[in-house]
Amino acid sequence: MVTRILLLLSLLISSQAALALDNLTASVDKNPVLAGEYFTLTITAEGKVKGTIPDVSALSQNFVTSPVSTSSRTSIINGSMTSSTSWQVQLVARTPGEYTIPAFEVDGAKTQPITLNVVAQQDDEQSKDIFVKATLDSTNLYVQQAGLYTVKLYIGQDLLDGQLSAPEAEGATVTQLGKQQEEYEIVDGRRYMVITREYMLQPQRSGDITIQPPVFNGQVREGYRRMAVSAVAEAIELTVNPIPSEHADNWLPSEYVNFSAEWQPQDTNVTVGTPLTRTFTLTAVGVTKEQLPELNMEEVEGFRIYPDTSERKQITRDGKVISQLLVSFAYLPQRSGEFVLPEVSLPWFNTVTKRQEFATLPAKNITIKADPNQSKTVAPTSSSESAASALTDSATTAETTVQNHIPQWLWLITALGYLLWLATVVAWWLFHKARPTAKPLAQAEVNQPRNMGFADAVKKDDPQAFYQALLAYLHQQQQSLSDWLKTQPSEVQSQVHALQASLYGKGTGEINLKSLYQALQKAEKAHLQQQSTTPLDSLY
């Protein structure tokens, strides 16, 4: 019995020794390989490992890498136990040359480095089945200037599946623009399916930057076989110029900038209290929409100026990144007279002429007229007017005296006319009572502003949220704030102006949001009731 126990212990000890890490090797399935062709690196550990995964991060400096896959195998033959663990990673080199795959370490054991030869693909018919082209609109940019990087994958075979990696550039941000496009082109008399992707590239430092091209890896059908294919574009060298120190505070690099403004209404000869809307449009080529500067208007004596709407857009056209900013301001004249709005100037750096320029809007002359509907001061009554008034009073007194002697038959005619009028009123009342009553307006229609967040803003006493709800409501109605105010009663206009002054002006007074909300509901209800009244109702 003791002998059996000792024999079992010896077997366990020998098996544990057999499971210890004995050997660590690394190999590739192809050498040499073609540029843009995937190959497999395998790291194998003979014996027991502690679950450690080899660090392969150094490979990303020279290769495009896939995730690491792990497999294990254990076997017992004639009482002897063996174990092995393998790690595999797919690699591809973008450019030809001689590369060294470094040594890897697992549990204290190391592999031997591998020298790999990468050769250029031959320009033959086979290599023309699938290929990738990459272009950059300009290879000489400034820091933060946007360039358009375009990738085109040409596929001339029956594609089963595939992956196209993104370009990489150390020292620059690369962002894909929109979705990829698919179309067909004929190249050298052969039809290809072309997949196009556009990327915006923005260098963040000066100097030389190498744009590592995208790599395609996939499978195609050739007859009844599935074949692995791969392709890679050529790398592009980019020269990045630094930001000139004298323009660092207002840096806007572009090859073209356009700055314009429009007035609504176009006729700027308006009366006091009539709002004007001024919409600025700033367009720049070669920058992102986030790089466009904010527009702030200077205070003008005699006006209250409030921001209205703002919108930023970005598109690509003819290989260029084009951004646009639209900003509207409401100008509310406070008194009559002649006014001059100062010019608006924006500095920008012309990347073509390599000097600073200014996008300028000239000063604007505006004439504000007094409101003719304002109440006028009553002039003192002259002596002649007093005399005329006295004569009128005398005539009225005389007429009253004469009417005191009206004959009785005239009183009888008057009484009959009164009875006839009274009968007409009763008939009219009975007729309207018999008619079906008009359907009341739906509560949701009368209180349309309620759904836009007004009630919550009033409850929280949040003027900013109330103003944003008002802008959202007008946007839903497809109206601008200035046009809408023209149709509102003076009570609503004055309270909205007070709200704007508290948010964007120098006003510090308290705003009664509840009162303003009730005034908006009252005005909206009156507007809806006026729309629901038919021409036939007005006759009665």
Short mmCIF file of C-alpha atoms in Angstrom, two decimals, residues 188-385:
data_model
loop_
_atom_site.label_atom_id
_atom_site.label_comp_id
_atom_site.label_asym_id
_atom_site.label_seq_id
_atom_site.Cartn_x
_atom_site.Cartn_y
_atom_site.Cartn_z
CA ASP A 188 -8.06 50.71 -68.32
CA GLY A 189 -11.11 49.11 -69.93
CA ARG A 190 -12.08 47.15 -66.79
CA ARG A 191 -15.10 47.76 -64.57
CA TYR A 192 -14.46 48.13 -60.84
CA MET A 193 -16.72 48.61 -57.85
CA VAL A 194 -15.25 51.63 -56.03
CA ILE A 195 -15.74 52.28 -52.31
CA THR A 196 -14.87 55.87 -51.37
CA ARG A 197 -14.25 57.19 -47.87
CA GLU A 198 -13.37 60.77 -46.93
CA TYR A 199 -11.40 61.78 -43.84
CA MET A 200 -10.69 65.19 -42.38
CA LEU A 201 -7.06 65.47 -41.31
CA GLN A 202 -5.96 68.24 -38.92
CA PRO A 203 -2.28 68.45 -37.91
CA GLN A 204 -1.73 69.45 -34.29
CA ARG A 205 2.02 70.10 -34.49
CA SER A 206 4.44 71.51 -37.00
CA GLY A 207 7.05 69.50 -38.88
CA ASP A 208 6.92 66.49 -41.21
CA ILE A 209 4.12 63.96 -40.71
CA THR A 210 3.79 60.60 -42.47
CA ILE A 211 0.21 59.51 -43.15
CA GLN A 212 0.13 55.73 -42.88
CA PRO A 213 -2.31 54.52 -45.57
CA PRO A 214 -5.32 52.23 -45.02
CA VAL A 215 -4.99 48.51 -45.61
CA PHE A 216 -7.62 46.21 -47.14
CA ASN A 217 -7.93 42.55 -46.17
CA GLY A 218 -10.69 40.29 -47.45
CA GLN A 219 -11.81 37.25 -49.37
CA VAL A 220 -13.00 36.94 -52.96
CA ARG A 221 -14.59 34.18 -54.98
CA GLU A 222 -12.53 32.75 -57.83
CA GLY A 223 -14.44 29.98 -59.50
CA TYR A 224 -15.51 27.73 -56.63
CA ARG A 225 -12.70 28.78 -54.31
CA ARG A 226 -12.42 31.41 -51.61
CA MET A 227 -9.18 33.33 -51.90
CA ALA A 228 -7.66 35.73 -49.38
CA VAL A 229 -6.68 39.10 -50.88
CA SER A 230 -5.15 42.27 -49.50
CA ALA A 231 -4.10 45.69 -50.76
CA VAL A 232 -2.50 48.83 -49.35
CA ALA A 233 -2.23 52.42 -50.56
CA GLU A 234 0.95 54.46 -50.67
CA ALA A 235 2.02 56.56 -47.70
CA ILE A 236 1.81 60.36 -48.02
CA GLU A 237 4.33 62.80 -46.56
CA LEU A 238 2.82 66.00 -45.12
CA THR A 239 4.66 69.23 -44.29
CA VAL A 240 3.05 71.25 -41.47
CA ASN A 241 3.88 74.93 -40.96
CA PRO A 242 3.75 76.43 -37.44
CA ILE A 243 1.31 79.11 -36.30
CA PRO A 244 2.90 82.57 -36.72
CA SER A 245 3.40 84.06 -33.26
CA GLU A 246 1.77 87.37 -34.21
CA HIS A 247 -1.49 85.62 -35.22
CA ALA A 248 -1.79 83.10 -32.38
CA ASP A 249 -4.61 84.97 -30.57
CA ASN A 250 -7.02 84.94 -33.52
CA TRP A 251 -5.87 81.95 -35.56
CA LEU A 252 -8.22 81.10 -38.45
CA PRO A 253 -6.20 79.47 -41.30
CA SER A 254 -8.13 79.37 -44.57
CA GLU A 255 -7.62 79.83 -48.28
CA TYR A 256 -10.92 81.69 -48.68
CA VAL A 257 -13.27 83.54 -46.29
CA ASN A 258 -16.57 85.27 -47.12
CA PHE A 259 -18.46 87.49 -44.66
CA SER A 260 -21.89 88.99 -45.41
CA ALA A 261 -25.01 90.27 -43.64
CA GLU A 262 -28.70 90.67 -44.48
CA TRP A 263 -31.42 92.81 -42.89
CA GLN A 264 -35.04 91.85 -42.33
CA PRO A 265 -36.94 93.92 -43.29
CA GLN A 266 -34.61 95.15 -46.00
CA ASP A 267 -35.86 98.75 -45.63
CA THR A 268 -34.06 100.05 -42.56
CA ASN A 269 -36.17 103.24 -42.34
CA VAL A 270 -38.35 102.07 -39.49
CA THR A 271 -40.18 103.55 -36.52
CA VAL A 272 -39.25 103.42 -32.85
CA GLY A 273 -40.05 100.03 -31.30
CA THR A 274 -40.01 98.12 -34.60
CA PRO A 275 -37.46 95.28 -34.33
CA LEU A 276 -34.87 94.66 -37.05
CA THR A 277 -33.16 91.30 -37.65
CA ARG A 278 -29.54 91.26 -38.86
CA THR A 279 -28.26 87.85 -40.05
CA PHE A 280 -24.51 87.33 -40.49
CA THR A 281 -23.10 84.56 -42.71
CA LEU A 282 -19.44 83.55 -42.30
CA THR A 283 -18.04 80.96 -44.77
CA ALA A 284 -14.48 79.59 -44.64
CA VAL A 285 -12.62 76.90 -46.61
CA GLY A 286 -10.19 74.53 -44.92
CA VAL A 287 -11.43 74.81 -41.31
CA THR A 288 -13.98 72.94 -39.22
CA LYS A 289 -17.25 74.49 -38.11
CA GLU A 290 -15.98 74.50 -34.52
CA GLN A 291 -13.05 76.74 -35.54
CA LEU A 292 -15.29 79.55 -36.76
CA PRO A 293 -15.18 82.39 -34.19
CA GLU A 294 -18.13 83.57 -32.12
CA LEU A 295 -19.71 86.86 -33.24
CA ASN A 296 -20.45 89.52 -30.62
CA MET A 297 -22.05 92.87 -31.42
CA GLU A 298 -20.88 96.14 -29.88
CA GLU A 299 -23.43 98.15 -27.93
CA VAL A 300 -25.00 101.00 -29.92
CA GLU A 301 -26.58 103.96 -28.16
CA GLY A 302 -30.27 104.13 -28.96
CA PHE A 303 -30.58 100.38 -29.62
CA ARG A 304 -31.08 97.22 -27.66
CA ILE A 305 -29.29 94.29 -29.31
CA TYR A 306 -30.17 90.68 -28.49
CA PRO A 307 -28.88 87.38 -29.95
CA ASP A 308 -31.59 85.52 -31.86
CA THR A 309 -30.50 82.28 -33.59
CA SER A 310 -27.18 80.54 -34.38
CA GLU A 311 -26.34 77.61 -36.66
CA ARG A 312 -23.10 75.92 -37.80
CA LYS A 313 -22.73 73.76 -40.93
CA GLN A 314 -19.92 71.75 -42.54
CA ILE A 315 -19.73 70.08 -45.96
CA THR A 316 -17.10 68.76 -48.38
CA ARG A 317 -17.12 69.90 -51.97
CA ASP A 318 -14.54 69.60 -54.76
CA GLY A 319 -12.02 68.06 -52.35
CA LYS A 320 -12.35 70.87 -49.80
CA VAL A 321 -13.78 71.15 -46.28
CA ILE A 322 -16.20 74.10 -46.19
CA SER A 323 -17.69 75.43 -42.95
CA GLN A 324 -20.38 78.06 -42.42
CA LEU A 325 -21.73 80.03 -39.45
CA LEU A 326 -25.13 81.78 -39.48
CA VAL A 327 -25.91 84.14 -36.58
CA SER A 328 -28.91 86.45 -36.18
CA PHE A 329 -29.27 89.47 -33.86
CA ALA A 330 -32.40 91.48 -33.05
CA TYR A 331 -31.96 95.27 -33.09
CA LEU A 332 -34.68 97.17 -31.18
CA PRO A 333 -34.58 100.98 -31.70
CA GLN A 334 -35.41 102.99 -28.56
CA ARG A 335 -35.62 106.53 -30.00
CA SER A 336 -35.82 108.31 -33.32
CA GLY A 337 -32.89 109.84 -35.18
CA GLU A 338 -29.97 109.03 -37.49
CA PHE A 339 -27.69 106.21 -36.31
CA VAL A 340 -24.46 104.64 -37.56
CA LEU A 341 -23.80 100.99 -36.72
CA PRO A 342 -20.02 100.38 -36.52
CA GLU A 343 -18.23 98.10 -38.97
CA VAL A 344 -17.70 94.43 -38.08
CA SER A 345 -14.24 93.02 -38.80
CA LEU A 346 -12.88 89.47 -38.39
CA PRO A 347 -9.15 88.65 -38.78
CA TRP A 348 -8.09 85.48 -40.60
CA PHE A 349 -4.87 84.04 -42.02
CA ASN A 350 -4.73 83.54 -45.78
CA THR A 351 -2.88 80.25 -46.36
CA VAL A 352 -2.38 81.11 -50.04
CA THR A 353 -0.80 84.56 -49.66
CA LYS A 354 0.59 83.61 -46.21
CA ARG A 355 -0.47 86.85 -44.54
CA GLN A 356 -3.25 88.10 -42.28
CA GLU A 357 -6.37 89.57 -43.83
CA PHE A 358 -9.66 90.97 -42.51
CA ALA A 359 -13.21 90.06 -43.45
CA THR A 360 -15.02 93.36 -42.94
CA LEU A 361 -18.59 94.60 -43.14
CA PRO A 362 -18.75 98.41 -43.55
CA ALA A 363 -20.59 100.72 -41.16
CA LYS A 364 -24.37 100.92 -41.65
CA ASN A 365 -26.53 104.09 -41.58
CA ILE A 366 -30.02 103.63 -40.14
CA THR A 367 -32.85 106.15 -39.91
CA ILE A 368 -35.35 105.67 -37.08
CA LYS A 369 -38.63 107.60 -37.26
CA ALA A 370 -40.93 108.52 -34.42
CA ASP A 371 -44.00 106.31 -33.96
CA PRO A 372 -47.04 108.24 -35.33
CA ASN A 373 -49.40 106.16 -33.18
CA GLN A 374 -48.01 107.51 -29.91
CA SER A 375 -50.38 109.77 -27.98
CA LYS A 376 -49.91 113.52 -28.64
CA THR A 377 -50.09 116.31 -26.04
CA VAL A 378 -53.44 118.18 -26.13
CA ALA A 379 -52.92 121.82 -27.17
CA PRO A 380 -54.43 124.64 -25.00
CA THR A 381 -57.91 125.72 -26.08
CA SER A 382 -57.97 129.11 -27.80
CA SER A 383 -60.52 131.87 -27.08
CA SER A 384 -62.29 131.31 -30.39
CA GLU A 385 -62.65 127.60 -29.62
#
